[in-house]
Short mmCIF file of C-alpha atoms in Angstrom, two decimals:
data_model
loop_
_atom_site.label_atom_id
_atom_site.label_comp_id
_atom_site.label_asym_id
_atom_site.label_seq_id
_atom_site.Cartn_x
_atom_site.Cartn_y
_atom_site.Cartn_z
CA MET A 139 -109.77 -42.86 -120.00
CA ARG A 140 -110.11 -46.33 -118.52
CA ALA A 141 -106.82 -47.77 -117.21
CA ASN A 142 -105.71 -50.70 -115.09
CA LEU A 143 -102.90 -49.71 -112.76
CA VAL A 144 -100.94 -51.95 -110.40
CA LEU A 145 -99.48 -50.61 -107.16
CA LEU A 146 -96.51 -52.47 -105.68
CA PRO A 147 -95.76 -50.77 -102.33
CA GLY A 148 -92.99 -53.24 -101.45
CA ASP A 149 -90.87 -52.89 -98.33
CA GLY A 150 -89.72 -50.26 -95.83
CA ILE A 151 -91.21 -46.86 -96.56
CA GLY A 152 -92.78 -48.18 -99.77
CA PRO A 153 -96.34 -48.57 -98.43
CA GLU A 154 -96.29 -45.07 -96.90
CA ILE A 155 -95.16 -43.23 -100.01
CA VAL A 156 -97.25 -45.24 -102.46
CA ALA A 157 -100.33 -44.47 -100.36
CA GLU A 158 -99.81 -40.73 -100.96
CA ALA A 159 -99.29 -41.22 -104.70
CA GLU A 160 -102.47 -43.32 -104.81
CA LYS A 161 -104.44 -40.41 -103.30
CA VAL A 162 -103.09 -38.12 -106.01
CA LEU A 163 -104.00 -40.57 -108.78
CA LYS A 164 -107.54 -40.93 -107.40
CA PHE A 165 -107.94 -37.15 -107.30
CA ILE A 166 -106.68 -36.76 -110.87
CA ALA A 167 -109.04 -39.49 -112.07
CA SER A 168 -111.98 -37.82 -110.38
CA GLU A 169 -111.12 -34.34 -111.64
CA HIS A 170 -110.53 -35.37 -115.26
CA GLY A 171 -113.22 -38.02 -115.62
CA HIS A 172 -110.90 -41.02 -115.81
CA ASP A 173 -111.50 -44.49 -114.46
CA PHE A 174 -108.32 -45.82 -112.85
CA GLU A 175 -108.79 -49.35 -111.54
CA MET A 176 -105.94 -49.84 -109.06
CA THR A 177 -104.92 -53.21 -107.66
CA THR A 178 -102.16 -53.91 -105.16
CA GLY A 179 -99.54 -56.67 -105.24
CA GLU A 180 -96.50 -57.86 -103.30
CA ILE A 181 -92.90 -57.64 -104.44
CA GLY A 182 -89.56 -57.92 -102.67
CA GLY A 183 -89.18 -58.88 -99.04
CA CYS A 184 -92.88 -58.82 -98.22
CA ALA A 185 -93.47 -61.25 -101.10
CA ILE A 186 -90.74 -63.54 -99.79
CA ASP A 187 -92.44 -63.55 -96.40
CA ALA A 188 -95.85 -64.27 -97.91
CA TYR A 189 -94.98 -66.60 -100.78
CA GLY A 190 -91.29 -67.50 -100.54
CA ASP A 191 -90.79 -65.68 -103.86
CA PRO A 192 -89.82 -61.99 -104.36
CA LEU A 193 -92.02 -61.82 -107.48
CA PRO A 194 -94.78 -64.46 -107.36
CA GLU A 195 -96.94 -65.16 -110.38
CA LYS A 196 -99.84 -63.75 -108.37
CA THR A 197 -98.12 -60.36 -108.67
CA LEU A 198 -96.59 -60.74 -112.11
CA GLU A 199 -99.74 -61.69 -114.02
CA PRO A 200 -101.71 -58.52 -113.14
CA CYS A 201 -98.62 -56.49 -114.02
CA ARG A 202 -98.48 -58.07 -117.48
CA ASN A 203 -102.10 -57.11 -118.09
CA SER A 204 -101.87 -53.58 -116.70
CA ASP A 205 -101.45 -50.18 -118.32
CA GLY A 206 -98.86 -49.03 -115.80
CA ILE A 207 -97.14 -50.11 -112.59
CA LEU A 208 -96.18 -47.91 -109.63
CA LEU A 209 -93.51 -49.35 -107.32
CA GLY A 210 -92.46 -48.14 -103.87
CA ALA A 211 -89.20 -49.83 -102.85
CA VAL A 212 -87.80 -53.28 -102.09
CA GLY A 213 -85.32 -54.65 -99.58
CA GLY A 214 -84.23 -54.21 -96.01
CA PRO A 215 -82.00 -55.74 -93.32
CA LYS A 216 -84.55 -58.45 -92.58
CA TRP A 217 -83.71 -60.10 -95.92
CA ASP A 218 -79.99 -59.27 -96.15
CA ASP A 219 -78.67 -62.73 -95.21
CA PRO A 220 -76.10 -63.56 -97.94
CA ASN A 221 -76.91 -67.23 -97.51
CA ALA A 222 -80.62 -66.76 -98.17
CA LYS A 223 -82.14 -68.69 -101.08
CA THR A 224 -83.40 -65.46 -102.64
CA ARG A 225 -83.35 -61.72 -102.01
CA PRO A 226 -85.87 -58.90 -102.52
CA GLU A 227 -83.81 -57.34 -105.31
CA VAL A 228 -84.26 -60.49 -107.39
CA GLY A 229 -87.92 -59.55 -107.72
CA LEU A 230 -86.98 -56.16 -109.15
CA LEU A 231 -84.58 -57.66 -111.70
CA LYS A 232 -87.14 -60.30 -112.63
CA ILE A 233 -90.01 -57.88 -113.29
CA ARG A 234 -87.75 -55.81 -115.54
CA LYS A 235 -86.78 -58.91 -117.50
CA GLU A 236 -90.26 -60.44 -117.64
CA LEU A 237 -91.85 -57.23 -118.92
CA GLY A 238 -88.98 -56.35 -121.26
CA LEU A 239 -88.28 -53.05 -119.50
CA PHE A 240 -84.94 -52.33 -121.13
CA ALA A 241 -84.79 -48.52 -120.87
CA ASN A 242 -84.63 -46.70 -117.54
CA LEU A 243 -85.30 -42.95 -117.71
CA ARG A 244 -84.05 -40.85 -114.79
CA PRO A 245 -84.50 -37.08 -115.04
CA ILE A 246 -82.21 -34.94 -112.91
CA LYS A 247 -83.42 -31.36 -112.63
CA PRO A 248 -83.00 -29.41 -109.40
CA TYR A 249 -85.90 -27.31 -108.13
CA ALA A 250 -85.12 -23.59 -107.88
CA ALA A 251 -86.50 -23.52 -104.33
CA LEU A 252 -84.03 -26.20 -103.26
CA ILE A 253 -80.85 -25.05 -104.98
CA ASP A 254 -79.24 -24.45 -101.61
CA ALA A 255 -79.94 -28.07 -100.60
CA SER A 256 -77.47 -29.29 -103.20
CA PRO A 257 -73.98 -30.22 -102.00
CA LEU A 258 -72.64 -28.37 -105.05
CA LYS A 259 -72.20 -24.63 -105.38
CA LYS A 260 -75.13 -22.69 -106.76
CA HIS A 261 -73.36 -21.59 -109.94
CA ILE A 262 -72.64 -25.23 -110.80
CA ILE A 263 -76.10 -26.67 -110.16
CA GLU A 264 -78.29 -23.88 -111.57
CA GLY A 265 -79.73 -24.77 -114.96
CA VAL A 266 -78.93 -28.51 -114.76
CA ASP A 267 -81.43 -30.61 -116.72
CA ILE A 268 -80.16 -34.11 -117.52
CA LEU A 269 -82.10 -37.15 -118.68
CA PHE A 270 -80.20 -40.38 -118.06
CA VAL A 271 -81.22 -43.37 -120.18
CA ARG A 272 -79.82 -46.54 -118.65
CA GLU A 273 -79.95 -49.94 -120.35
CA LEU A 274 -81.76 -52.10 -117.83
CA THR A 275 -82.00 -55.77 -118.84
CA GLY A 276 -78.51 -56.62 -120.09
CA GLY A 277 -74.91 -56.23 -119.05
CA ILE A 278 -73.20 -57.58 -115.98
CA TYR A 279 -76.35 -57.79 -113.83
CA PHE A 280 -77.82 -60.38 -116.18
CA GLY A 281 -74.63 -62.09 -117.36
CA ASP A 282 -73.39 -65.47 -116.20
CA SER A 283 -71.92 -65.54 -112.70
CA ARG A 284 -70.29 -68.23 -110.61
CA SER A 285 -67.81 -68.88 -107.84
CA TRP A 286 -65.47 -71.81 -107.23
CA GLU A 287 -62.55 -72.97 -105.12
CA GLU A 288 -59.09 -72.87 -106.62
CA ASN A 289 -55.73 -73.42 -104.93
CA GLY A 290 -57.21 -72.97 -101.48
CA GLU A 291 -59.12 -69.76 -102.15
CA THR A 292 -62.51 -68.72 -103.48
CA VAL A 293 -62.73 -67.18 -106.94
CA ALA A 294 -65.81 -65.40 -108.29
CA THR A 295 -66.68 -64.02 -111.72
CA ASN A 296 -69.45 -62.04 -113.38
CA GLU A 297 -69.73 -61.62 -117.13
CA MET A 298 -70.71 -58.36 -118.82
CA THR A 299 -72.42 -59.23 -122.08
CA TYR A 300 -74.24 -57.09 -124.63
CA ARG A 301 -75.74 -57.86 -128.02
CA THR A 302 -75.84 -55.32 -130.82
CA SER A 303 -79.64 -55.32 -130.75
CA GLU A 304 -79.72 -54.51 -127.02
CA ILE A 305 -77.47 -51.51 -127.54
CA GLU A 306 -79.31 -50.29 -130.64
CA ARG A 307 -82.75 -50.22 -129.03
CA VAL A 308 -81.73 -48.27 -125.91
CA VAL A 309 -79.67 -45.78 -127.94
CA ARG A 310 -82.74 -45.18 -130.11
CA VAL A 311 -84.83 -44.41 -127.03
CA ALA A 312 -82.21 -41.92 -125.85
CA ALA A 313 -81.77 -40.36 -129.29
CA LYS A 314 -85.51 -39.84 -129.73
CA ALA A 315 -85.65 -38.20 -126.32
CA ALA A 316 -82.75 -35.92 -127.28
CA GLN A 317 -84.63 -34.83 -130.40
CA THR A 318 -87.43 -33.49 -128.19
CA ARG A 319 -85.03 -31.62 -125.90
CA SER A 320 -81.76 -29.81 -126.74
CA LYS A 321 -80.65 -32.26 -129.45
CA HIS A 322 -77.54 -33.27 -127.52
CA LEU A 323 -76.78 -36.94 -126.83
CA THR A 324 -73.83 -38.27 -124.84
CA SER A 325 -72.90 -41.95 -124.75
CA VAL A 326 -70.86 -43.22 -121.80
CA ASP A 327 -68.62 -46.29 -121.99
CA LYS A 328 -65.19 -47.67 -121.04
CA ALA A 329 -63.98 -48.47 -124.55
CA ASN A 330 -60.33 -47.90 -123.67
CA VAL A 331 -60.40 -51.05 -121.53
CA LEU A 332 -63.49 -53.19 -122.12
CA GLU A 333 -64.34 -55.17 -125.26
CA VAL A 334 -68.02 -54.83 -124.41
CA SER A 335 -67.65 -51.05 -124.40
CA ARG A 336 -65.93 -51.11 -127.78
CA LEU A 337 -69.00 -52.85 -129.18
CA TRP A 338 -71.21 -50.32 -127.37
CA ARG A 339 -69.31 -47.37 -128.86
CA LYS A 340 -69.30 -48.75 -132.40
CA THR A 341 -72.99 -49.64 -132.29
CA ALA A 342 -74.14 -46.38 -130.70
CA GLU A 343 -72.20 -44.29 -133.20
CA GLY A 344 -73.70 -46.31 -136.05
CA VAL A 345 -77.26 -45.72 -134.85
CA VAL A 346 -76.75 -41.98 -134.43
CA LYS A 347 -74.99 -41.48 -137.78
CA LYS A 348 -77.63 -43.47 -139.65
CA ASP A 349 -80.86 -42.19 -138.14
CA PHE A 350 -80.14 -39.23 -135.85
CA SER A 351 -77.64 -37.09 -137.70
CA ASP A 352 -79.41 -33.94 -136.47
CA LEU A 353 -78.07 -34.53 -132.96
CA LYS A 354 -74.91 -33.22 -131.41
CA TYR A 355 -73.28 -36.48 -130.35
CA ASP A 356 -70.31 -37.10 -128.10
CA VAL A 357 -68.74 -39.95 -126.16
CA VAL A 358 -67.33 -39.79 -122.62
CA LEU A 359 -65.49 -42.47 -120.65
CA VAL A 360 -67.35 -43.48 -117.50
CA ASP A 361 -64.64 -42.33 -115.06
CA ALA A 362 -64.50 -38.93 -116.75
CA MET A 363 -68.28 -38.71 -116.66
CA ALA A 364 -68.24 -39.29 -112.90
CA MET A 365 -66.03 -36.22 -112.58
CA HIS A 366 -67.96 -34.10 -115.08
CA LEU A 367 -71.23 -34.66 -113.19
CA ILE A 368 -69.69 -32.83 -110.26
CA SER A 369 -67.68 -30.18 -112.10
CA ARG A 370 -69.85 -29.26 -115.12
CA PRO A 371 -73.24 -31.01 -115.09
CA ARG A 372 -74.89 -28.26 -117.18
CA ASP A 373 -72.92 -29.44 -120.22
CA PHE A 374 -75.11 -32.55 -120.62
CA ASP A 375 -78.64 -33.11 -121.86
CA VAL A 376 -79.45 -36.77 -122.60
CA VAL A 377 -76.94 -39.38 -121.45
CA VAL A 378 -77.16 -43.04 -122.48
CA THR A 379 -75.11 -45.86 -120.99
CA GLY A 380 -75.10 -49.51 -119.96
CA ASN A 381 -76.62 -51.13 -116.91
CA LEU A 382 -73.68 -51.04 -114.48
CA PHE A 383 -72.39 -47.59 -115.41
CA GLY A 384 -75.93 -46.22 -115.45
CA ASP A 385 -76.65 -47.58 -112.00
CA ILE A 386 -73.63 -45.83 -110.50
CA LEU A 387 -73.85 -42.56 -112.44
CA THR A 388 -77.56 -42.03 -111.81
CA ASP A 389 -77.08 -42.53 -108.09
CA GLU A 390 -74.29 -39.97 -108.17
CA GLY A 391 -76.38 -37.63 -110.26
CA SER A 392 -79.36 -38.01 -107.94
CA MET A 393 -77.49 -36.11 -105.25
CA LEU A 394 -77.13 -33.01 -107.41
CA PRO A 395 -80.59 -31.73 -106.38
CA GLY A 396 -79.77 -32.51 -102.74
CA SER A 397 -82.07 -35.43 -101.95
CA LEU A 398 -83.00 -38.85 -103.29
CA GLY A 399 -86.53 -38.13 -102.12
CA LEU A 400 -87.26 -35.86 -105.09
CA LEU A 401 -86.41 -37.94 -108.14
CA PRO A 402 -88.66 -40.38 -110.02
CA SER A 403 -87.77 -42.87 -112.72
CA ALA A 404 -89.47 -44.80 -115.50
CA SER A 405 -88.56 -48.23 -116.88
CA LEU A 406 -89.95 -48.77 -120.37
CA GLY A 407 -90.05 -51.49 -123.01
CA GLU A 408 -91.01 -51.55 -126.67
CA ASP A 409 -94.63 -52.23 -125.70
CA GLY A 410 -96.64 -53.21 -122.65
CA PRO A 411 -96.78 -51.46 -119.29
CA GLY A 412 -94.03 -49.28 -117.89
CA LEU A 413 -92.73 -49.49 -114.34
CA TYR A 414 -92.48 -46.24 -112.37
CA GLU A 415 -90.72 -45.72 -109.06
CA PRO A 416 -88.76 -43.28 -106.91
CA ILE A 417 -85.04 -43.82 -107.24
CA HIS A 418 -84.45 -44.00 -103.50
CA GLY A 419 -84.44 -47.26 -101.54
CA SER A 420 -86.69 -48.68 -98.85
CA ALA A 421 -85.07 -46.59 -96.05
CA PRO A 422 -85.76 -49.15 -93.32
CA ASP A 423 -84.33 -46.83 -90.67
CA ILE A 424 -87.32 -44.49 -91.02
CA ALA A 425 -89.98 -46.99 -92.10
CA GLY A 426 -93.17 -46.66 -90.10
CA LYS A 427 -92.21 -43.29 -88.63
CA GLY A 428 -94.33 -41.28 -91.04
CA ILE A 429 -91.50 -38.96 -92.07
CA ALA A 430 -90.53 -40.30 -95.52
CA ASN A 431 -90.64 -37.92 -98.48
CA PRO A 432 -93.47 -38.98 -100.85
CA LEU A 433 -92.68 -36.45 -103.58
CA ALA A 434 -90.52 -38.72 -105.76
CA THR A 435 -93.28 -41.34 -105.77
CA ILE A 436 -95.92 -38.75 -106.60
CA LEU A 437 -93.69 -37.54 -109.44
CA ALA A 438 -93.26 -41.16 -110.56
CA ALA A 439 -97.07 -41.36 -110.77
CA ALA A 440 -96.95 -38.27 -112.99
CA MET A 441 -94.39 -39.99 -115.23
CA MET A 442 -96.76 -42.97 -115.47
CA LEU A 443 -99.58 -40.72 -116.64
CA ARG A 444 -97.27 -39.10 -119.19
CA HIS A 445 -95.45 -42.09 -120.66
CA SER A 446 -97.92 -44.97 -120.30
CA LEU A 447 -101.30 -43.22 -120.55
CA ASN A 448 -100.37 -40.19 -122.67
CA LEU A 449 -102.10 -37.91 -120.15
CA THR A 450 -99.71 -35.00 -120.53
CA GLU A 451 -101.99 -32.33 -119.06
CA GLU A 452 -102.58 -34.38 -115.92
CA ALA A 453 -98.87 -35.12 -115.52
CA ASP A 454 -98.02 -31.45 -115.93
CA ARG A 455 -100.58 -30.60 -113.28
CA ILE A 456 -99.04 -32.95 -110.72
CA GLU A 457 -95.52 -31.72 -111.41
CA ALA A 458 -96.64 -28.10 -111.10
CA ALA A 459 -98.35 -28.91 -107.78
CA VAL A 460 -95.16 -30.42 -106.38
CA GLU A 461 -93.14 -27.42 -107.46
CA SER A 462 -95.64 -25.00 -105.92
CA VAL A 463 -95.52 -26.90 -102.61
CA LEU A 464 -91.74 -26.61 -102.56
CA ASN A 465 -91.86 -22.95 -103.57
CA ALA A 466 -94.19 -22.36 -100.63
CA GLY A 467 -91.46 -23.61 -98.31
CA HIS A 468 -92.95 -26.96 -97.32
CA ARG A 469 -90.32 -29.60 -96.55
CA THR A 470 -90.00 -33.15 -95.31
CA ALA A 471 -87.11 -33.92 -92.96
CA ASP A 472 -84.71 -35.00 -95.72
CA ILE A 473 -84.82 -31.55 -97.37
CA ALA A 474 -85.56 -29.37 -94.35
CA ALA A 475 -81.88 -28.80 -93.44
CA GLY A 476 -82.73 -29.13 -89.77
CA GLY A 477 -85.66 -26.73 -89.98
CA LYS A 478 -89.39 -27.27 -89.63
CA SER A 479 -90.57 -30.35 -91.49
CA LEU A 480 -93.76 -32.14 -92.48
CA GLY A 481 -94.55 -35.84 -92.26
CA THR A 482 -95.36 -38.11 -95.18
CA VAL A 483 -99.13 -37.71 -94.99
CA GLU A 484 -98.90 -33.97 -94.38
CA MET A 485 -96.74 -33.50 -97.48
CA GLY A 486 -99.18 -35.57 -99.51
CA GLU A 487 -102.00 -33.35 -98.27
CA LYS A 488 -100.09 -30.25 -99.35
CA VAL A 489 -99.79 -31.63 -102.89
CA LEU A 490 -103.52 -32.44 -102.97
CA ALA A 491 -104.30 -28.95 -101.73
CA ALA A 492 -102.15 -27.46 -104.50
CA LEU A 493 -103.95 -29.62 -107.07
CA LYS A 494 -107.29 -28.40 -105.80
CA GLY A 495 -106.04 -24.83 -106.15
#
């Protein structure tokens, strides 16, 4: 296969972890006879420094014309000034909007070798396999916002807005995913309080009843879901929710396996390239130290092969290599529990060695 891939290392540990994923992609291309043309662009804080824009057209245009995009991370204290004209995170929101990436897929499945790394008891975490589908280009993050002075104090507001069509399309993505898994779909909202959530609930139920009647379908309020993720996470398979609730719940859920450094994500649209990234941030406190965990980014590369290039065998091979490395006891500092640990490059080399067999 011939494919154009764009690498966006970004800020903090981004360049270090993307470099290891790039090595894996090059190896897979060589082993399977593919031609992956990989170009690199700037996004986030580094793009602000270079161009005054967290997502310059110089970066966006190659992304539009690519087959898949691999992102490291954006942000850091250097760009945290609340009075700044723009922030690194604006670049991330913009690329999602520009490419129509409305569905964010975040799998949460603990590795058997790392069960003890979870903050939850073993009997709770064993067997957990959840796919979160988060709506990504609507809701409060993209609604109108403003602040003003009134009676001697500052007032601020953000609007949460959803259209029926936005809800329908992301629920369809989640429902189709559920059909390939355990046929169980859960929708999360706050319909007892929010008008937006009442529309979400009505629309989601309509989609499922009309076109996905083979699914077991239930609805959970977002505050209850936050509790259920800790007390009975095995009861869920595919979970679909809006942008704000999805952001919070997936970050909570990411700690079930014990480390943010192990979980990838995919952001997909109806057509065009998908965006793949680890769910962790730029970790500026360890940037440049060579100790960041590259496994989530390597797994994000596997998701890119699977969802954007339909290279299932190659994706399976990468995922199996990561699991074998963990089963062999190799750890980066974030999952070593104070024991012996490998650096970023060393862990990448272990994955390559496992791929080579």
